[in-house]
Each structure stands twice: as structure tokens, then as C-alpha cells.
Amino acid sequence: MPSYYAATANEAAERPQLLGEETCDIAVVGAGFTGMSAAIELAERGFKVIVVEGERVGWGASGRNGGQLVNGYSRKLAEVRKHYGADAERQFGEMAREGSDIIRERVAKYGIECDLRDGNSIVGMHGAHLRFLRDRVEEWHRHGCSDVELLEGDELRRIINSDRYVGGYYDPRGGHMHPLNYVLGEAAAFEKLGGRIFEHSRVTHVDRSARPVVHTAKGSVSANKVLVCGNAYLGDAAPDLSGRILPVSSQIIGTEILGKELLDELLPANAAMEDARYIPDYYRRTADHRIIYGGGSVYGGVDPANIKAKIMPQMLQTFPQLKEAKIEFVWSGNFALTMTRYPQVGRVSDSVYYSQGDSGHGVTTTQMLGRRLAEAIDGQLTKFDVFAKVPYIPFVGGKHLRVPYCVLGSWYYGIRDKLGV
């Protein structure tokens, strides 16, 4: 069964496979959010850029995710200060909303049709969640984002009509969109700027010499610099990088068309929604008046036997009104998790740069980090180095035991969520 996004994607012709030898200024591995964000930035700066993609543009997590513009990172900014200092927290905070701004800029500049809507809300189920959300609102305010507001009790009905939650916060500069159509729009804009994309060209090896070469089964690209942006689907192209992240599967269902009247009742603000649990539910309205509802994580990137049976009960806890709604779409996709839950950004040689591991909040951070990669290639390293200086920490348990250790951790935090502590 195709995803809702694949079934409603804007028309896009298939690009050619990489055959033979090509040369360019910058070669980009991966035509997802990070790769296309960096590629379009570089093309705008006048670089000759080639993007090499193993499947099709947006095939991976970029075209399968919840489509939620959630500003910030997968950890509080206070955790940045705790581990890396007050200056790092300030710099992380200054860039926390940049990704959603980039999306809006590109949608307007290039006329990308992706059903972009403003506003997202993170909601809590009990007092411990509400304390956490109060802290997050105070944190946003400390970093100059005074428009983020806390909603408690009946105030939350402005955003969502569900008895499941006691409060939440609303960020007007968050939002939601059709993510596959967005990345397809980026790709089309990139090509109009002179960029080239090769699809069905899985990278088998990246040579890291002074003039690096990206190799596929039937071709190669020689460049001055290479950007590796494969994330959870990088595979064996750079084993030392893919070994630093853990693929995690997240599952989504999509309802039949429910109609505007019902959705205005359930989600009156048409905001993207996420709850405050360690493994959250996330859901939103679509432009054609459905609800897509996601949640659950499977460490290691393996899908559960029955996605609908796993996600449907969660949706009905939030919206019991949907008990008779038909489910027309069921799909999943892998995102890349890091041990710290912060993105991994840096260089593996003087000529090969990378960004990966957005840890579940990649819709916005990928846009911002794509810009950081492009700036670094263009000699502007100040903001790139903010992320590159964050030390790499391997997963507990190493390659063979990291999955069971992550499962144990999720059980622990899951119990805390249920107990309200």
C-alpha cells in the first residue's frame, strides 16, 4: 500500500541513472531533505552541483515523515548548556527556528505547492508533562521567542478537542506540509538553477582523497568536495558514518476523507500535533480533509507485523469520534537516531563533509543544516562549527547490543510516562 504522500505527490519525471564518469564542483550523496537543502543553497551560490540518489528524490524519511514543522531539537536547549556550555546553548537557540523559516522562504521563492500551514502544538497528558512544557515555553522565551504560548485546561480547546490532554504549548512558527511535495519542489528548483540529479544510483563508496570520487555500480562523480547526506538509508556507502546512527522505524496511518466540518471540530487551529511522551504520537490534518496519525518506534528500523493494529488504538484514545473511520493508507519510514539526540555534523576528511542523525525532528533541522553545509563549502565555518564541535558519543552496547539497550531505555521512559513522573 503506498503512503498518502506517494499517492498524492505532484508529478515528477524520473531522473536518469548515473552511467559513466561525471565531474562537478560539489557532489551530494542523497536527494532527501538534507541533501536537497544543501544542493539548492550551493546552486544559488553558483556552484556546479550533482546529486546522487539511490532510489528517487524523497524516497526515504524525507518523503514519508509526519510532515511536521517542529522547531528546535530532540533535546531541550538546557541540555546543550549542561553538556557544552552557555555559548553553545545560545548559538543552538539562535538557529532553532531557522529551518522553518527556510521552508517558508523556498515555498514563496520557488512556488512550491506543498500545502504549507502555520502552527504546531506539543501537548501533555498529566502534570509531569505540563511541568516539562512550562519549562520549554520559558526556554523559548529566554531565547527571544515570545510568541510561543502555554495553553492549560480549556484554553487548549483552541487547538484540539480531546479529553486526553491537560495542556500544551503552541508555536505559530511551527507548522505542517506535504513533505514529499516539498522536497520534489526543491529538486525542481535546483534543476532550474542548473543542478543535476541522478536517481536509481546507489552509492557504493566515497573516495576521500584530495579530489574525492563518489562511486556507484555503473558510474562515478569526481568533485572538489562531497557532502554525505544519506541519514538512515546511507547503508554501506560510508560505514564509519552509518555505524554512528541507529535506524528507527516510525509508523503512520491515514484515514479516509473525513470532511472539513469534522476536522474543524477535532483540530480547530489546523496545527501539527505531537504529545510530550518519550515516544510520542504525532498527527495532523491534510489538505483534502483526512487525518494522518503516527507514533511508535522500532529500534533497528524493523516494522511491526501490523502497523494499523499498533497505531489505530492510539488514534482512538485521542479521537474516539473516529472509531468508524476507514484507514486508507498505512506506511512507515526510518529516521536516524544518535546517542545524544543531537545531529552529527562534521568532516571525515578535508574534502568530505556530512550531516546526519536529526533524531526525529528532521523536517526543520535538515533545512538549517543543509544551509550550514553549503556555508562551510563556501568558506563560512562559524555556524557549521557550532555543530561540528559537538563530540560524537557511541551508542551504549556497541553495534550488536545498541538495539536492546535502546529498547530497555524506551521501556523505562515509557513506564515513567504512564506513571506521570
Short mmCIF file of C-alpha atoms in Angstrom, two decimals:
data_model
loop_
_atom_site.label_atom_id
_atom_site.label_comp_id
_atom_site.label_asym_id
_atom_site.label_seq_id
_atom_site.Cartn_x
_atom_site.Cartn_y
_atom_site.Cartn_z
CA MET A 1 0.00 0.00 0.00
CA PRO A 2 1.54 3.37 -0.97
CA SER A 3 1.91 6.15 1.55
CA TYR A 4 -0.55 9.04 1.48
CA TYR A 5 2.28 11.21 0.21
CA ALA A 6 3.21 8.90 -2.66
CA ALA A 7 -0.46 8.62 -3.65
CA THR A 8 -0.92 12.42 -3.73
CA ALA A 9 2.52 13.53 -4.94
CA ASN A 10 2.92 16.21 -7.58
CA GLU A 11 4.04 14.88 -10.93
CA ALA A 12 7.80 14.42 -11.25
CA ALA A 13 9.61 12.74 -14.12
CA GLU A 14 12.20 10.10 -13.23
CA ARG A 15 15.77 11.29 -13.48
CA PRO A 16 18.43 9.27 -15.32
CA GLN A 17 20.69 6.70 -13.71
CA LEU A 18 24.35 7.62 -13.32
CA LEU A 19 26.25 5.97 -16.17
CA GLY A 20 29.91 6.69 -16.81
CA GLU A 21 32.07 9.44 -15.37
CA GLU A 22 30.88 12.93 -14.36
CA THR A 23 32.67 15.90 -12.84
CA CYS A 24 31.42 18.88 -10.83
CA ASP A 25 32.33 21.28 -8.06
CA ILE A 26 30.25 19.59 -5.34
CA ALA A 27 28.77 16.08 -5.27
CA VAL A 28 25.91 15.40 -2.85
CA VAL A 29 25.01 11.88 -1.69
CA GLY A 30 21.27 11.64 -1.01
CA ALA A 31 18.29 13.51 -2.50
CA GLY A 32 16.34 13.93 0.72
CA PHE A 33 15.80 16.99 2.89
CA THR A 34 19.45 17.49 3.92
CA GLY A 35 20.95 16.79 0.50
CA MET A 36 18.47 18.91 -1.45
CA SER A 37 18.66 21.76 1.07
CA ALA A 38 22.44 21.87 0.71
CA ALA A 39 22.29 21.41 -3.06
CA ILE A 40 19.89 24.26 -3.68
CA GLU A 41 21.94 26.57 -1.42
CA LEU A 42 25.11 25.71 -3.35
CA ALA A 43 23.44 26.14 -6.73
CA GLU A 44 22.19 29.56 -5.67
CA ARG A 45 25.80 30.44 -4.84
CA GLY A 46 26.94 29.47 -8.35
CA PHE A 47 28.49 26.05 -7.71
CA LYS A 48 28.15 23.23 -10.24
CA VAL A 49 26.40 20.53 -8.20
CA ILE A 50 25.44 16.90 -8.86
CA VAL A 51 23.15 14.96 -6.52
CA VAL A 52 23.33 11.15 -6.50
CA GLU A 53 20.31 9.25 -5.11
CA GLY A 54 19.95 5.50 -4.57
CA GLU A 55 16.21 5.45 -5.22
CA ARG A 56 14.17 8.56 -6.14
CA VAL A 57 14.04 12.11 -4.77
CA GLY A 58 12.41 11.99 -1.33
CA TRP A 59 12.18 8.18 -1.27
CA GLY A 60 13.46 7.87 2.30
CA ALA A 61 12.35 9.57 5.50
CA SER A 62 12.02 12.94 3.74
CA GLY A 63 9.02 11.71 1.78
CA ARG A 64 7.42 9.54 4.47
CA ASN A 65 7.50 11.53 7.72
CA GLY A 66 4.69 13.25 9.59
CA GLY A 67 5.21 16.50 7.69
CA GLN A 68 5.50 18.45 10.95
CA LEU A 69 7.50 21.65 11.27
CA VAL A 70 8.55 21.35 14.91
CA ASN A 71 11.11 23.98 15.80
CA GLY A 72 14.08 23.06 17.94
CA TYR A 73 15.86 19.77 18.53
CA SER A 74 15.07 16.42 20.10
CA ARG A 75 16.54 17.62 23.40
CA LYS A 76 15.98 20.81 25.37
CA LEU A 77 18.37 23.69 24.86
CA ALA A 78 19.12 23.47 28.58
CA GLU A 79 20.76 20.11 27.85
CA VAL A 80 23.08 21.84 25.38
CA ARG A 81 24.13 24.26 28.13
CA LYS A 82 24.61 21.40 30.60
CA HIS A 83 26.92 19.42 28.32
CA TYR A 84 28.52 22.02 26.04
CA GLY A 85 28.23 25.39 27.78
CA ALA A 86 26.15 28.57 27.73
CA ASP A 87 27.64 29.86 24.47
CA ALA A 88 26.71 26.65 22.66
CA GLU A 89 23.17 26.90 24.03
CA ARG A 90 22.88 30.49 22.77
CA GLN A 91 24.09 29.51 19.31
CA PHE A 92 21.84 26.44 19.12
CA GLY A 93 18.96 28.65 20.21
CA GLU A 94 19.66 31.28 17.55
CA MET A 95 19.34 28.61 14.86
CA ALA A 96 16.43 26.66 16.38
CA ARG A 97 13.75 28.26 14.20
CA GLU A 98 15.82 28.86 11.08
CA GLY A 99 14.75 25.64 9.39
CA SER A 100 11.06 26.50 9.36
CA ASP A 101 11.92 29.98 8.06
CA ILE A 102 13.93 28.41 5.21
CA ILE A 103 10.96 26.24 4.26
CA ARG A 104 8.69 29.28 4.07
CA GLU A 105 11.30 31.21 2.07
CA ARG A 106 11.66 28.45 -0.51
CA VAL A 107 7.95 27.81 -0.82
CA ALA A 108 7.46 31.51 -1.60
CA LYS A 109 10.55 31.95 -3.79
CA TYR A 110 10.10 28.87 -5.96
CA GLY A 111 6.31 28.47 -5.85
CA ILE A 112 6.46 25.03 -4.21
CA GLU A 113 2.99 23.52 -3.83
CA CYS A 114 3.14 21.51 -0.61
CA ASP A 115 0.05 22.53 1.43
CA LEU A 116 2.13 24.51 3.94
CA ARG A 117 0.21 25.58 7.07
CA ASP A 118 1.34 27.51 10.15
CA GLY A 119 1.35 26.36 13.77
CA ASN A 120 2.32 23.35 15.84
CA SER A 121 1.46 22.27 19.36
CA ILE A 122 3.09 19.86 21.80
CA VAL A 123 0.59 18.56 24.35
CA GLY A 124 0.84 16.79 27.69
CA MET A 125 -1.23 14.08 29.36
CA HIS A 126 -0.51 14.75 33.02
CA GLY A 127 1.16 17.10 35.47
CA ALA A 128 4.72 15.95 34.77
CA HIS A 129 4.25 16.64 31.08
CA LEU A 130 2.78 20.04 31.86
CA ARG A 131 5.79 20.95 34.02
CA PHE A 132 8.05 19.89 31.16
CA LEU A 133 6.07 22.04 28.71
CA ARG A 134 6.17 25.06 31.03
CA ASP A 135 9.94 24.71 31.11
CA ARG A 136 10.03 24.55 27.32
CA VAL A 137 7.93 27.70 26.96
CA GLU A 138 10.17 29.55 29.42
CA GLU A 139 13.17 28.31 27.45
CA TRP A 140 11.73 29.62 24.17
CA HIS A 141 11.05 32.98 25.82
CA ARG A 142 14.64 33.17 27.12
CA HIS A 143 15.80 32.74 23.54
CA GLY A 144 13.62 35.56 22.25
CA CYS A 145 10.64 33.52 21.01
CA SER A 146 7.95 35.34 22.97
CA ASP A 147 5.17 34.22 20.61
CA VAL A 148 5.29 30.64 21.95
CA GLU A 149 2.42 30.35 24.43
CA LEU A 150 1.38 27.88 27.10
CA LEU A 151 -2.23 26.65 26.99
CA GLU A 152 -3.76 24.93 30.02
CA GLY A 153 -7.12 23.28 30.59
CA ASP A 154 -9.93 24.63 28.43
CA GLU A 155 -7.52 27.02 26.68
CA LEU A 156 -6.22 24.00 24.80
CA ARG A 157 -9.60 23.60 23.08
CA ARG A 158 -8.47 26.38 20.73
CA ILE A 159 -6.05 23.85 19.28
CA ILE A 160 -7.52 20.40 19.89
CA ASN A 161 -10.77 18.91 21.15
CA SER A 162 -9.63 15.83 23.04
CA ASP A 163 -10.02 14.79 26.67
CA ARG A 164 -6.61 13.11 26.58
CA TYR A 165 -4.56 16.21 27.39
CA VAL A 166 -4.24 18.69 30.25
CA GLY A 167 -2.29 21.37 28.42
CA GLY A 168 0.28 22.16 25.81
CA TYR A 169 2.20 24.89 24.06
CA TYR A 170 1.57 26.49 20.70
CA ASP A 171 4.29 27.74 18.35
CA PRO A 172 2.89 29.86 15.48
CA ARG A 173 6.17 29.49 13.58
CA GLY A 174 5.84 25.73 13.55
CA GLY A 175 3.53 24.14 11.02
CA HIS A 176 2.95 21.24 8.68
CA MET A 177 3.14 20.39 4.99
CA HIS A 178 3.19 17.61 2.39
CA PRO A 179 6.89 16.71 2.81
CA LEU A 180 7.30 14.72 -0.39
CA ASN A 181 5.89 17.56 -2.48
CA TYR A 182 8.20 19.98 -0.69
CA VAL A 183 11.38 18.02 -1.47
CA LEU A 184 10.17 17.42 -5.05
CA GLY A 185 9.72 21.18 -5.32
CA GLU A 186 13.24 21.74 -4.02
CA ALA A 187 14.58 19.30 -6.60
CA ALA A 188 12.76 21.06 -9.45
CA ALA A 189 14.07 24.44 -8.29
CA PHE A 190 17.59 23.04 -8.03
CA GLU A 191 17.46 21.76 -11.60
CA LYS A 192 16.23 25.14 -12.86
CA LEU A 193 19.36 26.60 -11.25
CA GLY A 194 21.48 24.25 -13.35
CA GLY A 195 21.86 21.38 -10.89
CA ARG A 196 21.75 17.73 -11.95
CA ILE A 197 20.19 14.75 -10.16
CA PHE A 198 20.84 11.07 -10.85
CA GLU A 199 18.31 8.59 -9.44
CA HIS A 200 18.45 4.78 -9.03
CA SER A 201 22.20 5.22 -8.48
CA ARG A 202 23.07 3.80 -5.08
CA VAL A 203 26.46 4.97 -3.87
CA THR A 204 28.80 2.07 -3.13
CA HIS A 205 31.85 4.00 -1.96
CA VAL A 206 33.07 7.55 -1.37
CA ASP A 207 36.75 8.07 -2.03
CA ARG A 208 38.15 10.65 0.41
CA SER A 209 41.23 11.84 -1.43
CA ALA A 210 42.03 15.50 -2.12
CA ARG A 211 39.65 15.33 -5.09
CA PRO A 212 37.07 12.81 -3.87
CA VAL A 213 35.07 10.45 -6.08
CA VAL A 214 31.54 9.15 -5.48
CA HIS A 215 31.22 5.64 -6.91
CA THR A 216 28.05 3.79 -7.95
CA ALA A 217 27.66 0.40 -9.66
CA LYS A 218 27.65 1.97 -13.13
CA GLY A 219 29.28 5.36 -12.77
CA SER A 220 31.21 7.90 -10.74
CA VAL A 221 31.28 11.60 -9.92
CA SER A 222 34.58 13.38 -9.34
CA ALA A 223 34.27 16.62 -7.36
CA ASN A 224 36.18 19.18 -5.34
CA LYS A 225 34.06 18.37 -2.29
CA VAL A 226 31.48 15.74 -1.33
CA LEU A 227 28.54 16.07 1.05
CA VAL A 228 27.26 12.81 2.55
CA CYS A 229 23.57 13.21 3.42
CA GLY A 230 22.18 9.66 3.43
CA ASN A 231 20.97 9.52 7.04
CA ALA A 232 19.15 6.27 7.93
CA TYR A 233 19.41 5.00 4.34
CA LEU A 234 23.14 5.63 3.88
CA GLY A 235 23.94 1.90 4.01
CA ASP A 236 27.47 0.82 3.13
CA ALA A 237 28.46 3.96 1.24
CA ALA A 238 30.25 5.26 4.36
CA PRO A 239 30.24 2.50 7.03
CA ASP A 240 32.01 4.63 9.64
CA LEU A 241 29.18 7.20 9.41
CA SER A 242 26.25 4.78 9.20
CA GLY A 243 27.69 2.99 12.24
CA ARG A 244 27.28 6.15 14.32
CA ILE A 245 23.49 6.26 13.90
CA LEU A 246 20.67 3.84 14.61
CA PRO A 247 17.81 3.45 12.10
CA VAL A 248 14.45 3.73 13.85
CA SER A 249 11.16 2.88 12.18
CA SER A 250 8.12 5.08 12.78
CA GLN A 251 4.65 4.15 11.53
CA ILE A 252 1.75 6.23 10.18
CA ILE A 253 -1.85 5.61 9.16
CA GLY A 254 -4.10 7.84 7.06
CA THR A 255 -7.87 7.98 7.28
CA GLU A 256 -10.44 8.28 4.56
CA ILE A 257 -11.64 11.81 3.72
CA LEU A 258 -13.48 12.96 6.84
CA GLY A 259 -14.69 16.37 5.73
CA LYS A 260 -13.84 19.88 6.86
CA GLU A 261 -16.67 20.15 9.40
CA LEU A 262 -15.45 17.20 11.50
CA LEU A 263 -11.82 18.29 11.30
CA ASP A 264 -12.73 21.84 12.32
CA GLU A 265 -14.26 20.26 15.42
CA LEU A 266 -11.32 17.98 16.23
CA LEU A 267 -8.39 20.23 15.28
CA PRO A 268 -9.83 23.76 15.00
CA ALA A 269 -6.48 25.55 14.62
CA ASN A 270 -5.26 23.13 11.91
CA ALA A 271 -1.97 22.85 13.79
CA ALA A 272 0.50 19.98 13.71
CA MET A 273 0.22 17.98 16.94
CA GLU A 274 2.71 15.97 18.95
CA ASP A 275 2.49 14.73 22.53
CA ALA A 276 5.18 15.03 25.18
CA ARG A 277 5.86 11.34 25.76
CA TYR A 278 9.31 9.82 25.26
CA ILE A 279 7.92 8.05 22.18
CA PRO A 280 5.21 10.46 21.05
CA ASP A 281 2.13 10.28 18.91
CA TYR A 282 2.08 12.88 16.13
CA TYR A 283 -0.80 13.78 13.87
CA ARG A 284 -2.38 16.49 11.76
CA ARG A 285 -4.99 17.39 9.18
CA THR A 286 -4.32 17.09 5.46
CA ALA A 287 -5.37 19.49 2.74
CA ASP A 288 -8.00 17.04 1.50
CA HIS A 289 -9.56 16.68 4.99
CA ARG A 290 -8.08 13.46 6.32
CA ILE A 291 -6.11 12.81 9.49
CA ILE A 292 -2.69 11.21 9.29
CA TYR A 293 -1.65 9.76 12.63
CA GLY A 294 1.79 8.42 13.52
CA GLY A 295 3.59 7.04 16.51
CA GLY A 296 5.57 4.18 17.86
CA SER A 297 9.22 3.47 17.20
CA VAL A 298 11.02 0.25 16.41
CA TYR A 299 14.76 0.43 17.05
CA GLY A 300 16.82 -1.10 14.27
CA GLY A 301 14.41 0.02 11.55
CA VAL A 302 12.19 -3.10 11.50
CA ASP A 303 8.44 -2.68 11.00
CA PRO A 304 5.86 -4.22 13.35
CA ALA A 305 3.75 -7.06 11.96
CA ASN A 306 0.58 -4.94 11.80
CA ILE A 307 1.03 -1.18 11.64
CA LYS A 308 -2.69 -0.42 11.67
CA ALA A 309 -3.24 -2.56 14.78
CA LYS A 310 -0.42 -0.70 16.53
CA ILE A 311 -1.39 2.89 15.66
CA MET A 312 -5.20 2.75 15.46
CA PRO A 313 -5.76 2.31 19.24
CA GLN A 314 -3.64 5.39 19.92
CA MET A 315 -5.65 7.45 17.44
CA LEU A 316 -8.91 6.34 19.06
CA GLN A 317 -7.66 7.31 22.51
CA THR A 318 -7.12 10.80 21.16
CA PHE A 319 -10.20 10.92 18.93
CA PRO A 320 -12.82 8.28 19.87
CA GLN A 321 -15.07 10.02 17.33
CA LEU A 322 -13.07 8.25 14.59
CA LYS A 323 -13.96 4.68 15.59
CA GLU A 324 -15.89 4.16 12.34
CA ALA A 325 -13.36 5.92 10.13
CA LYS A 326 -11.79 3.79 7.42
CA ILE A 327 -8.00 3.62 7.18
CA GLU A 328 -6.90 4.06 3.58
CA PHE A 329 -3.14 4.44 4.00
CA VAL A 330 -0.57 2.57 6.10
CA TRP A 331 3.17 3.13 5.82
CA SER A 332 6.44 3.50 7.69
CA GLY A 333 9.87 5.00 7.30
CA ASN A 334 13.22 5.05 9.10
CA PHE A 335 14.83 8.06 10.71
CA ALA A 336 18.39 8.24 12.03
CA LEU A 337 18.85 8.38 15.80
CA THR A 338 22.03 9.47 17.57
CA MET A 339 23.10 8.64 21.11
CA THR A 340 22.96 12.31 22.15
CA ARG A 341 19.76 13.01 20.11
CA TYR A 342 21.60 15.98 18.57
CA PRO A 343 22.54 15.97 14.86
CA GLN A 344 26.00 14.80 13.86
CA VAL A 345 27.73 17.29 11.58
CA GLY A 346 31.35 17.46 10.51
CA ARG A 347 34.09 16.33 8.15
CA VAL A 348 35.63 12.89 7.71
CA SER A 349 38.40 14.41 5.57
CA ASP A 350 39.33 17.82 4.20
CA SER A 351 37.14 17.09 1.18
CA VAL A 352 34.17 15.11 2.59
CA TYR A 353 31.51 16.69 4.81
CA TYR A 354 28.42 15.11 6.36
CA SER A 355 25.23 15.80 8.29
CA GLN A 356 23.02 13.08 9.79
CA GLY A 357 21.02 11.94 12.81
CA ASP A 358 18.31 14.56 13.31
CA SER A 359 16.70 12.08 15.70
CA GLY A 360 13.04 12.53 14.85
CA HIS A 361 12.91 16.33 14.38
CA GLY A 362 14.45 16.42 10.94
CA VAL A 363 11.88 18.31 8.88
CA THR A 364 13.21 21.68 10.04
CA THR A 365 16.74 20.87 11.23
CA THR A 366 17.68 19.33 7.88
CA GLN A 367 16.87 22.61 6.12
CA MET A 368 19.04 24.59 8.50
CA LEU A 369 21.90 22.08 8.44
CA GLY A 370 21.82 21.93 4.65
CA ARG A 371 22.49 25.67 4.73
CA ARG A 372 25.32 25.12 7.24
CA LEU A 373 26.94 22.59 4.87
CA ALA A 374 26.69 25.00 1.95
CA GLU A 375 28.16 27.83 4.02
CA ALA A 376 31.08 25.61 5.05
CA ILE A 377 31.81 24.71 1.43
CA ASP A 378 31.74 28.43 0.65
CA GLY A 379 34.28 29.13 3.41
CA GLN A 380 31.87 30.31 6.14
CA LEU A 381 32.57 27.92 9.02
CA THR A 382 31.35 29.82 12.09
CA LYS A 383 27.86 28.31 12.32
CA PHE A 384 28.92 24.94 10.88
CA ASP A 385 31.50 24.60 13.64
CA VAL A 386 28.83 25.08 16.34
CA PHE A 387 27.54 21.63 15.41
CA ALA A 388 30.84 20.12 14.27
CA LYS A 389 32.32 20.71 17.73
CA VAL A 390 29.66 18.58 19.44
CA PRO A 391 31.57 15.37 20.28
CA TYR A 392 30.48 12.05 18.87
CA ILE A 393 29.30 9.61 21.55
CA PRO A 394 28.80 5.95 20.52
CA PHE A 395 25.69 4.02 21.48
CA VAL A 396 25.88 2.03 24.68
CA GLY A 397 26.34 -1.62 23.79
CA GLY A 398 28.12 -1.02 20.51
CA LYS A 399 26.96 -2.37 17.17
CA HIS A 400 25.45 -5.61 18.45
CA LEU A 401 23.81 -4.55 21.73
CA ARG A 402 22.73 -0.97 20.99
CA VAL A 403 19.20 -2.02 19.93
CA PRO A 404 18.34 -3.96 23.14
CA TYR A 405 19.83 -1.17 25.27
CA CYS A 406 17.68 1.42 23.46
CA VAL A 407 14.62 -0.79 23.92
CA LEU A 408 15.32 -1.01 27.66
CA GLY A 409 15.64 2.77 27.81
CA SER A 410 12.35 3.27 25.97
CA TRP A 411 10.60 0.87 28.37
CA TYR A 412 11.93 2.83 31.33
CA TYR A 413 10.75 6.17 29.99
CA GLY A 414 7.51 4.62 28.82
CA ILE A 415 6.76 3.49 32.37
CA ARG A 416 7.54 6.98 33.67
CA ASP A 417 5.12 8.42 31.12
CA LYS A 418 2.37 6.04 32.25
CA LEU A 419 3.02 6.79 35.91
CA GLY A 420 3.07 10.53 35.29
CA VAL A 421 6.55 11.12 36.74
#
